mmCIF file of C-alpha atoms in Angstrom:
data_model
loop_
_atom_site.group_PDB
_atom_site.id
_atom_site.type_symbol
_atom_site.label_atom_id
_atom_site.label_comp_id
_atom_site.label_asym_id
_atom_site.label_seq_id
_atom_site.Cartn_x
_atom_site.Cartn_y
_atom_site.Cartn_z
ATOM 1 C CA MET A 40 -0.055 -0.001 0.281
ATOM 2 C CA LYS A 41 1.438 3.550 -1.020
ATOM 3 C CA LYS A 42 2.115 5.660 1.908
ATOM 4 C CA GLN A 43 -0.297 8.698 0.377
ATOM 5 C CA THR A 44 -2.920 5.940 0.593
ATOM 6 C CA ARG A 45 -2.155 5.284 4.092
ATOM 7 C CA TRP A 46 -2.382 8.859 5.011
ATOM 8 C CA ILE A 47 -5.678 9.183 3.394
ATOM 9 C CA ILE A 48 -7.249 6.336 5.026
ATOM 10 C CA ALA A 49 -5.737 7.637 8.287
ATOM 11 C CA ALA A 50 -7.481 10.870 7.795
ATOM 12 C CA VAL A 51 -10.719 9.435 6.792
ATOM 13 C CA CYS A 52 -11.092 7.190 9.793
ATOM 14 C CA LEU A 53 -10.237 10.134 11.903
ATOM 15 C CA LEU A 54 -12.894 12.053 10.572
ATOM 16 C CA LEU A 55 -15.190 9.474 10.921
ATOM 17 C CA VAL A 56 -14.292 9.034 14.542
ATOM 18 C CA ILE A 57 -14.631 12.781 15.296
ATOM 19 C CA THR A 58 -18.140 12.591 13.641
ATOM 20 C CA VAL A 59 -19.399 9.631 15.445
ATOM 21 C CA GLY A 60 -17.977 10.987 18.807
ATOM 22 C CA VAL A 61 -19.413 14.430 18.361
ATOM 23 C CA GLY A 62 -22.636 12.923 17.277
ATOM 24 C CA LEU A 63 -22.951 10.602 20.343
ATOM 25 C CA TYR A 64 -22.292 13.390 22.614
ATOM 26 C CA ILE A 65 -24.910 15.629 21.047
ATOM 27 C CA ARG A 66 -27.328 12.769 21.561
ATOM 28 C CA SER A 67 -26.317 11.920 24.879
ATOM 29 C CA THR A 68 -27.059 15.843 25.922
ATOM 30 C CA GLN A 69 -30.147 16.037 24.267
ATOM 31 C CA MET A 70 -31.271 12.674 26.512
ATOM 32 C CA ALA A 71 -30.515 13.915 29.253
ATOM 33 C CA GLY A 72 -32.273 17.040 29.025
ATOM 34 C CA GLU A 73 -35.550 15.081 27.807
ATOM 35 C CA LYS A 74 -35.054 12.423 30.803
ATOM 36 C CA ALA A 75 -35.215 15.438 33.353
ATOM 37 C CA GLY A 76 -38.060 17.166 31.516
ATOM 38 C CA ALA A 77 -36.132 20.490 31.581
ATOM 39 C CA ILE A 78 -34.921 23.064 29.738
ATOM 40 C CA THR A 79 -31.205 24.528 30.127
ATOM 41 C CA LEU A 80 -30.574 27.965 30.602
ATOM 42 C CA ASN A 81 -27.334 29.252 29.584
ATOM 43 C CA LEU A 82 -26.341 32.339 31.211
ATOM 44 C CA ASN A 83 -23.167 34.097 29.609
ATOM 45 C CA GLY A 84 -21.769 30.294 29.482
ATOM 46 C CA LYS A 85 -22.963 28.833 32.868
ATOM 47 C CA GLY A 86 -25.909 26.252 32.494
ATOM 48 C CA VAL A 87 -28.667 26.150 34.821
ATOM 49 C CA THR A 88 -31.424 23.455 34.449
ATOM 50 C CA VAL A 89 -34.984 24.407 34.938
ATOM 51 C CA THR A 90 -37.581 21.684 35.217
ATOM 52 C CA LEU A 91 -40.823 21.858 33.415
ATOM 53 C CA LYS A 92 -42.683 22.020 36.941
ATOM 54 C CA ASP A 93 -40.595 25.027 37.890
ATOM 55 C CA LEU A 94 -41.699 26.724 34.818
ATOM 56 C CA ASN A 95 -45.618 26.039 35.618
ATOM 57 C CA GLN A 96 -46.062 29.397 37.308
ATOM 58 C CA ALA A 97 -48.649 31.520 36.016
ATOM 59 C CA ALA A 98 -51.534 31.620 33.680
ATOM 60 C CA PHE A 99 -51.499 34.225 30.990
ATOM 61 C CA GLU A 100 -53.046 34.474 27.262
ATOM 62 C CA GLY A 101 -52.662 36.341 24.217
ATOM 63 C CA GLU A 102 -53.069 36.368 20.318
ATOM 64 C CA THR A 103 -50.539 34.458 18.150
ATOM 65 C CA VAL A 104 -50.510 34.505 14.031
ATOM 66 C CA ASN A 105 -49.720 31.329 12.199
ATOM 67 C CA GLY A 106 -48.053 31.041 8.946
ATOM 68 C CA LYS A 107 -51.139 31.678 6.934
ATOM 69 C CA GLY A 108 -51.502 34.970 8.616
ATOM 70 C CA ASP A 109 -54.663 33.413 10.853
ATOM 71 C CA ARG A 110 -55.041 34.864 14.267
ATOM 72 C CA SER A 111 -56.207 32.929 17.110
ATOM 73 C CA THR A 112 -56.019 33.375 20.964
ATOM 74 C CA HIS A 113 -54.927 31.055 23.297
ATOM 75 C CA ALA A 114 -55.024 30.397 27.330
ATOM 76 C CA TYR A 115 -51.355 29.366 28.500
ATOM 77 C CA ARG A 116 -49.553 28.534 31.734
ATOM 78 C CA GLY A 117 -45.801 29.037 32.018
ATOM 79 C CA VAL A 118 -43.607 31.982 32.872
ATOM 80 C CA GLU A 119 -42.453 35.308 31.244
ATOM 81 C CA LEU A 120 -39.065 34.783 30.096
ATOM 82 C CA LYS A 121 -37.895 37.979 31.954
ATOM 83 C CA ALA A 122 -39.144 36.409 35.169
ATOM 84 C CA LEU A 123 -37.310 33.275 34.985
ATOM 85 C CA LEU A 124 -33.979 35.202 34.204
ATOM 86 C CA THR A 125 -34.488 37.461 37.035
ATOM 87 C CA LYS A 126 -35.228 34.149 39.411
ATOM 88 C CA ASN A 127 -32.183 32.530 38.164
ATOM 89 C CA GLY A 128 -29.939 35.417 38.938
ATOM 90 C CA LEU A 129 -29.740 37.551 36.039
ATOM 91 C CA ASP A 130 -30.542 41.219 35.570
ATOM 92 C CA ALA A 131 -32.968 41.251 32.750
ATOM 93 C CA ALA A 132 -31.656 44.971 32.301
ATOM 94 C CA LYS A 133 -28.255 43.790 31.079
ATOM 95 C CA VAL A 134 -29.426 41.302 28.492
ATOM 96 C CA THR A 135 -28.318 42.190 25.074
ATOM 97 C CA ALA A 136 -29.642 39.148 23.270
ATOM 98 C CA VAL A 137 -31.074 35.703 23.597
ATOM 99 C CA THR A 138 -31.128 32.559 21.316
ATOM 100 C CA ALA A 139 -33.737 29.886 21.858
ATOM 101 C CA SER A 140 -33.080 26.486 20.560
ATOM 102 C CA SER A 141 -35.246 23.564 20.069
ATOM 103 C CA ALA A 142 -34.565 19.707 20.666
ATOM 104 C CA ASP A 143 -34.179 19.309 16.759
ATOM 105 C CA GLN A 144 -31.884 22.344 16.668
ATOM 106 C CA TYR A 145 -34.323 25.164 15.375
ATOM 107 C CA THR A 146 -33.419 28.337 16.765
ATOM 108 C CA ALA A 147 -34.897 31.739 17.356
ATOM 109 C CA GLU A 148 -33.307 35.290 18.016
ATOM 110 C CA LEU A 149 -34.309 37.679 20.569
ATOM 111 C CA THR A 150 -33.016 41.057 21.498
ATOM 112 C CA GLY A 151 -32.469 42.377 24.903
ATOM 113 C CA ASP A 152 -35.267 45.079 24.427
ATOM 114 C CA GLU A 153 -37.911 42.244 23.283
ATOM 115 C CA ILE A 154 -37.342 40.514 26.578
ATOM 116 C CA ARG A 155 -37.405 43.591 28.723
ATOM 117 C CA GLU A 156 -40.602 44.342 27.297
ATOM 118 C CA ASP A 157 -43.691 43.607 29.454
ATOM 119 C CA LYS A 158 -45.770 40.729 28.350
ATOM 120 C CA ARG A 159 -44.048 39.697 25.072
ATOM 121 C CA VAL A 160 -41.830 36.672 25.584
ATOM 122 C CA TYR A 161 -43.027 33.704 27.602
ATOM 123 C CA VAL A 162 -41.885 29.968 28.070
ATOM 124 C CA ALA A 163 -44.977 27.936 28.081
ATOM 125 C CA VAL A 164 -45.837 24.308 29.686
ATOM 126 C CA GLU A 165 -49.620 24.344 28.725
ATOM 127 C CA ILE A 166 -51.586 25.750 25.820
ATOM 128 C CA ASP A 167 -55.409 25.595 26.306
ATOM 129 C CA GLY A 168 -55.333 23.373 29.014
ATOM 130 C CA LYS A 169 -53.072 20.735 27.576
ATOM 131 C CA ALA A 170 -49.326 19.971 28.475
ATOM 132 C CA VAL A 171 -46.914 21.152 25.551
ATOM 133 C CA GLU A 172 -45.646 18.272 23.731
ATOM 134 C CA GLY A 173 -42.325 17.019 23.964
ATOM 135 C CA ILE A 174 -40.178 15.942 21.030
ATOM 136 C CA ASP A 175 -40.929 12.327 21.671
ATOM 137 C CA ALA A 176 -44.026 10.789 21.730
ATOM 138 C CA GLY A 177 -45.838 10.827 25.142
ATOM 139 C CA THR A 178 -43.311 13.360 26.895
ATOM 140 C CA ASN A 179 -43.922 16.782 27.730
ATOM 141 C CA GLY A 180 -41.933 19.884 26.803
ATOM 142 C CA ALA A 181 -42.036 23.612 26.492
ATOM 143 C CA GLN A 182 -42.635 26.111 24.010
ATOM 144 C CA LEU A 183 -41.334 29.672 23.388
ATOM 145 C CA VAL A 184 -44.139 32.186 22.762
ATOM 146 C CA VAL A 185 -43.528 35.401 21.274
ATOM 147 C CA PHE A 186 -46.410 37.883 21.352
ATOM 148 C CA GLY A 187 -46.722 40.622 18.756
ATOM 149 C CA ASP A 188 -44.729 38.848 15.873
ATOM 150 C CA PRO A 189 -46.046 38.977 12.287
ATOM 151 C CA ASN A 190 -46.075 34.912 12.239
ATOM 152 C CA SER A 191 -45.057 32.380 14.597
ATOM 153 C CA ARG A 192 -41.581 31.437 13.501
ATOM 154 C CA ARG A 193 -40.031 32.302 16.752
ATOM 155 C CA ASN A 194 -42.702 30.452 18.704
ATOM 156 C CA VAL A 195 -39.910 27.678 19.039
ATOM 157 C CA ARG A 196 -41.524 24.052 19.737
ATOM 158 C CA TYR A 197 -39.525 21.232 21.720
ATOM 159 C CA LEU A 198 -37.495 24.221 23.858
ATOM 160 C CA SER A 199 -34.202 22.658 24.880
ATOM 161 C CA VAL A 200 -31.945 25.358 25.533
ATOM 162 C CA ILE A 201 -31.827 29.172 26.181
ATOM 163 C CA ASP A 202 -28.692 31.098 25.651
ATOM 164 C CA VAL A 203 -28.423 34.493 27.339
ATOM 165 C CA THR A 204 -25.792 36.971 26.344
ATOM 166 C CA GLY A 205 -25.492 40.102 28.863
ATOM 167 C CA ASN A 206 -23.310 42.531 29.969
ATOM 168 C CA MET B 279 -12.192 30.058 -25.511
ATOM 169 C CA LYS B 280 -12.400 26.438 -25.924
ATOM 170 C CA ARG B 281 -15.530 25.054 -27.236
ATOM 171 C CA LEU B 282 -17.611 22.325 -25.832
ATOM 172 C CA THR B 283 -18.707 19.408 -28.265
ATOM 173 C CA THR B 284 -21.986 17.973 -28.109
ATOM 174 C CA ARG B 285 -20.830 14.708 -26.266
ATOM 175 C CA GLN B 286 -19.498 17.152 -23.520
ATOM 176 C CA LEU B 287 -22.705 19.157 -23.387
ATOM 177 C CA VAL B 288 -24.660 15.805 -23.157
ATOM 178 C CA LEU B 289 -22.288 14.284 -20.474
ATOM 179 C CA MET B 290 -22.827 17.742 -18.658
ATOM 180 C CA ALA B 291 -26.490 17.564 -18.811
ATOM 181 C CA PHE B 292 -26.373 14.205 -17.538
ATOM 182 C CA CYS B 293 -24.423 14.911 -14.632
ATOM 183 C CA VAL B 294 -26.820 17.404 -13.710
ATOM 184 C CA VAL B 295 -29.630 15.435 -13.696
ATOM 185 C CA LEU B 296 -28.184 12.422 -12.102
ATOM 186 C CA GLY B 297 -26.541 14.525 -9.293
ATOM 187 C CA LEU B 298 -29.682 15.865 -8.534
ATOM 188 C CA LEU B 299 -31.457 12.461 -8.559
ATOM 189 C CA ILE B 300 -28.962 10.591 -6.622
ATOM 190 C CA LYS B 301 -29.279 13.314 -3.998
ATOM 191 C CA ARG B 302 -33.113 12.434 -3.651
ATOM 192 C CA ILE B 303 -32.317 8.511 -3.535
ATOM 193 C CA ILE B 304 -29.761 9.023 -1.083
ATOM 194 C CA SER B 305 -31.619 11.533 1.188
ATOM 195 C CA PRO B 306 -33.998 8.940 3.021
ATOM 196 C CA VAL B 307 -31.109 7.031 4.118
ATOM 197 C CA THR B 308 -28.967 9.780 5.336
ATOM 198 C CA ASN B 309 -32.143 11.420 7.109
ATOM 199 C CA VAL B 310 -32.031 8.228 9.207
ATOM 200 C CA LEU B 311 -28.616 9.432 10.490
ATOM 201 C CA THR B 312 -29.406 13.254 10.620
ATOM 202 C CA ASP B 313 -33.117 12.363 12.368
ATOM 203 C CA PHE B 314 -31.140 10.249 15.020
ATOM 204 C CA PHE B 315 -28.754 13.521 15.918
ATOM 205 C CA ARG B 316 -31.659 15.950 15.195
ATOM 206 C CA ILE B 317 -30.049 18.125 12.862
ATOM 207 C CA PRO B 318 -31.521 19.072 9.408
ATOM 208 C CA GLY B 319 -30.919 16.360 6.603
ATOM 209 C CA GLY B 320 -29.191 17.615 3.254
ATOM 210 C CA SER B 321 -25.371 17.847 4.513
ATOM 211 C CA ALA B 322 -24.907 13.907 4.624
ATOM 212 C CA ALA B 323 -26.035 13.627 1.079
ATOM 213 C CA VAL B 324 -24.523 16.660 -0.719
ATOM 214 C CA GLY B 325 -21.499 14.414 -1.417
ATOM 215 C CA PHE B 326 -23.512 12.385 -3.761
ATOM 216 C CA SER B 327 -24.549 15.130 -5.725
ATOM 217 C CA LEU B 328 -21.302 16.983 -5.950
ATOM 218 C CA ALA B 329 -19.528 13.637 -7.192
ATOM 219 C CA PHE B 330 -21.489 14.258 -10.806
ATOM 220 C CA LEU B 331 -20.640 18.038 -10.527
ATOM 221 C CA LEU B 332 -16.749 16.610 -10.435
ATOM 222 C CA ILE B 333 -17.315 14.215 -12.888
ATOM 223 C CA GLY B 334 -18.863 16.620 -15.217
ATOM 224 C CA ARG B 335 -15.968 19.165 -14.562
ATOM 225 C CA GLU B 336 -13.470 16.403 -16.049
ATOM 226 C CA ALA B 337 -15.890 15.369 -18.671
ATOM 227 C CA ALA B 338 -16.264 19.186 -20.046
ATOM 228 C CA PRO B 339 -12.480 20.753 -18.760
ATOM 229 C CA VAL B 340 -13.608 24.542 -19.223
ATOM 230 C CA PHE B 341 -13.670 27.240 -16.744
ATOM 231 C CA GLY B 342 -17.225 27.605 -15.455
ATOM 232 C CA SER B 343 -18.500 24.137 -16.593
ATOM 233 C CA ALA B 344 -19.055 23.071 -13.034
ATOM 234 C CA THR B 345 -20.525 26.456 -12.091
ATOM 235 C CA LEU B 346 -23.096 26.489 -14.691
ATOM 236 C CA MET B 347 -23.911 22.627 -13.899
ATOM 237 C CA GLY B 348 -24.284 23.545 -10.380
ATOM 238 C CA PHE B 349 -26.527 26.488 -11.279
ATOM 239 C CA LEU B 350 -28.634 24.526 -13.744
ATOM 240 C CA GLN B 351 -29.170 21.995 -10.668
ATOM 241 C CA SER B 352 -30.452 24.690 -8.789
ATOM 242 C CA LEU B 353 -32.831 25.635 -11.112
ATOM 243 C CA LEU B 354 -33.965 22.420 -11.921
ATOM 244 C CA ALA B 355 -34.248 21.729 -7.885
ATOM 245 C CA LEU B 356 -36.399 24.951 -7.680
ATOM 246 C CA ALA B 357 -38.535 23.946 -10.824
ATOM 247 C CA LEU B 358 -39.054 20.384 -9.526
ATOM 248 C CA GLY B 359 -39.725 21.340 -5.915
ATOM 249 C CA PHE B 360 -36.478 19.736 -4.635
ATOM 250 C CA SER B 361 -34.926 22.631 -2.912
ATOM 251 C CA GLY B 362 -36.541 21.882 0.597
ATOM 252 C CA TYR B 363 -36.199 24.390 3.143
ATOM 253 C CA GLN B 364 -33.447 26.342 1.304
ATOM 254 C CA GLY B 365 -36.284 27.720 -1.450
ATOM 255 C CA VAL B 366 -34.795 30.467 -3.423
ATOM 256 C CA PHE B 367 -31.200 30.469 -1.635
ATOM 257 C CA ALA B 368 -30.746 26.841 -3.230
ATOM 258 C CA VAL B 369 -29.483 28.742 -6.072
ATOM 259 C CA LEU B 370 -26.409 30.113 -4.114
ATOM 260 C CA THR B 371 -25.833 26.840 -2.155
ATOM 261 C CA TYR B 372 -25.796 24.793 -5.243
ATOM 262 C CA THR B 373 -23.841 27.342 -7.512
ATOM 263 C CA LEU B 374 -21.052 27.908 -5.013
ATOM 264 C CA PRO B 375 -19.703 24.094 -4.785
ATOM 265 C CA GLY B 376 -19.422 24.306 -8.631
ATOM 266 C CA LEU B 377 -17.475 27.565 -8.277
ATOM 267 C CA ILE B 378 -15.135 25.877 -5.898
ATOM 268 C CA ILE B 379 -14.497 22.875 -8.298
ATOM 269 C CA ASP B 380 -13.961 25.098 -11.168
ATOM 270 C CA CYS B 381 -11.324 27.056 -9.237
ATOM 271 C CA SER B 382 -9.862 23.948 -7.827
ATOM 272 C CA ALA B 383 -9.469 22.314 -11.027
ATOM 273 C CA LEU B 384 -7.704 25.492 -12.425
ATOM 274 C CA LEU B 385 -5.312 25.442 -9.363
ATOM 275 C CA MET B 386 -4.574 21.603 -9.268
ATOM 276 C CA LYS B 387 -3.506 19.919 -12.421
ATOM 277 C CA ARG B 388 -3.204 16.342 -11.142
ATOM 278 C CA ARG B 389 -6.430 14.370 -11.352
ATOM 279 C CA ASP B 390 -5.827 11.670 -8.548
ATOM 280 C CA LEU B 391 -7.398 10.456 -5.512
ATOM 281 C CA PRO B 392 -6.253 13.387 -3.203
ATOM 282 C CA TYR B 393 -7.391 15.904 -5.824
ATOM 283 C CA PHE B 394 -10.934 14.029 -5.994
ATOM 284 C CA LEU B 395 -11.346 13.918 -2.262
ATOM 285 C CA CYS B 396 -9.883 17.532 -1.507
ATOM 286 C CA VAL B 397 -12.327 19.204 -3.902
ATOM 287 C CA SER B 398 -15.255 17.034 -2.734
ATOM 288 C CA VAL B 399 -14.573 17.846 1.002
ATOM 289 C CA LEU B 400 -13.947 21.662 0.359
ATOM 290 C CA SER B 401 -17.073 21.998 -1.973
ATOM 291 C CA CYS B 402 -19.106 19.950 0.598
ATOM 292 C CA LEU B 403 -18.243 22.093 3.427
ATOM 293 C CA ALA B 404 -18.896 25.585 1.493
ATOM 294 C CA SER B 405 -22.245 24.390 0.613
ATOM 295 C CA ALA B 406 -22.961 23.124 4.161
ATOM 296 C CA ALA B 407 -21.379 26.294 5.721
ATOM 297 C CA LEU B 408 -23.509 28.450 3.252
ATOM 298 C CA SER B 409 -26.793 26.332 3.617
ATOM 299 C CA ASP B 410 -26.366 27.101 7.443
ATOM 300 C CA ALA B 411 -25.707 30.716 7.029
ATOM 301 C CA LEU B 412 -28.587 31.331 5.040
ATOM 302 C CA VAL B 413 -31.165 28.990 6.176
ATOM 303 C CA PHE B 414 -30.889 26.795 9.182
ATOM 304 C CA HIS B 415 -28.554 28.661 11.829
ATOM 305 C CA LEU B 416 -27.146 25.889 13.421
ATOM 306 C CA ALA B 417 -24.810 26.972 16.004
ATOM 307 C CA GLY B 418 -22.031 25.530 18.353
ATOM 308 C CA ILE B 419 -21.749 21.789 18.265
ATOM 309 C CA ALA B 420 -24.571 20.948 16.125
ATOM 310 C CA LEU B 421 -22.850 23.077 13.458
ATOM 311 C CA LEU B 422 -20.084 21.283 13.912
ATOM 312 C CA LEU B 423 -21.603 18.122 13.672
ATOM 313 C CA TRP B 424 -23.490 19.351 10.353
ATOM 314 C CA LEU B 425 -20.201 20.335 8.644
ATOM 315 C CA LEU B 426 -18.463 17.004 9.880
ATOM 316 C CA LEU B 427 -21.191 14.925 8.283
ATOM 317 C CA ALA B 428 -20.861 17.284 5.340
ATOM 318 C CA ALA B 429 -17.126 16.461 5.222
ATOM 319 C CA CYS B 430 -17.745 12.538 5.511
ATOM 320 C CA SER B 431 -20.312 12.960 2.442
ATOM 321 C CA GLY B 432 -17.433 14.691 0.546
ATOM 322 C CA VAL B 433 -15.317 11.842 1.402
ATOM 323 C CA VAL B 434 -17.549 9.194 -0.178
ATOM 324 C CA GLY B 435 -18.821 11.761 -3.040
ATOM 325 C CA GLY B 436 -14.733 11.981 -3.868
ATOM 326 C CA LEU B 437 -14.230 8.411 -3.951
ATOM 327 C CA CYS B 438 -17.116 7.860 -5.944
ATOM 328 C CA ALA B 439 -16.298 10.532 -8.585
ATOM 329 C CA GLN B 440 -12.609 9.252 -8.459
ATOM 330 C CA LEU B 441 -13.749 5.652 -9.421
ATOM 331 C CA LEU B 442 -16.070 7.123 -12.381
ATOM 332 C CA TYR B 443 -13.734 9.564 -13.327
ATOM 333 C CA ALA B 444 -11.352 6.901 -15.142
ATOM 334 C CA ARG B 445 -14.374 5.162 -17.049
ATOM 335 C CA VAL B 446 -15.585 8.588 -18.287
ATOM 336 C CA GLN B 447 -11.958 9.311 -19.619
ATOM 337 C CA LYS B 448 -12.140 5.992 -21.682
ATOM 338 C CA ILE B 449 -15.382 6.853 -23.580
ATOM 339 C CA LEU B 450 -14.151 10.579 -24.327
ATOM 340 C CA PRO B 451 -11.668 11.073 -27.722
ATOM 341 C CA ALA B 452 -8.104 11.863 -26.497
ATOM 342 C CA GLU B 453 -8.442 15.488 -27.389
ATOM 343 C CA GLU B 454 -11.581 16.124 -24.900
ATOM 344 C CA ARG B 455 -9.684 14.280 -21.918
ATOM 345 C CA THR B 456 -8.146 16.113 -19.240
ATOM 346 C CA ARG B 457 -4.637 15.336 -17.813
ATOM 347 C CA THR B 458 -4.015 12.683 -15.397
#
């Protein structure tokens, strides 16, 4: 076997091993979060786990717009994101940006001003009396709810991680 | 500018269609993997599609032929509804790999296995990175896995391209062949 071929095989094997390793790491992290029935708050790089029970704090309602432009009003249970951050030791006034990610890697960006706005951004665990579905059948989860948007693109289902950046 | 023969144009058209179709055939298989990791599908299948762009570039060794094939693939994908979540951005994500293949073919003279592997991996990574920047917005370790799967797909695509390259060269007349 040529020396060049050996190098190529070694590089391809290394690539495969790294890919499998990263893939399994991601999957194990996802499974740990699902098992606990929780979401992770990353506050400036520091992770805090919040259970669905802790998120079920208050009732609220509001109007959302779907992809077709149809408006509908729903009753929710959950917590305002601003309050959730404050409860976990972060001053909402210092938040500059928030990225919400779902268990299937969908992400939505929010600005600090949107977070600070009253009755704008919530994390819901119940919608119209029914528990929010988790990504796997039969499990419960959380959903980001952003009121006032022209569509529901930022209403992230299967909410898994909220990354907060602040000063 | 060097003119392309009808034979080369037919081969290019064949590579455009086959590249697009092979991605559709392979996607359900690669989606099993990407669904398991819960990242969007696509990056793991792109190498199979780009393998035909590589072969097409060697069948029609003129600068711009791979870019043209990528552009045509994107139009075909849009017309047939194959562009998925990418929508009109498919024009960019399909054309960029073609441009990279063209530039690489211009810069590298040898047509051996390392050439096909390097160019295939590079074009797959560019396509995946552009798709992520325009459409999927993956970040952190999910983005790393997305790119790694694209690179793995590029390796397989490069191997396929190298195997088929020798056969395609045999059916071309001597004056249409690229250097080996």
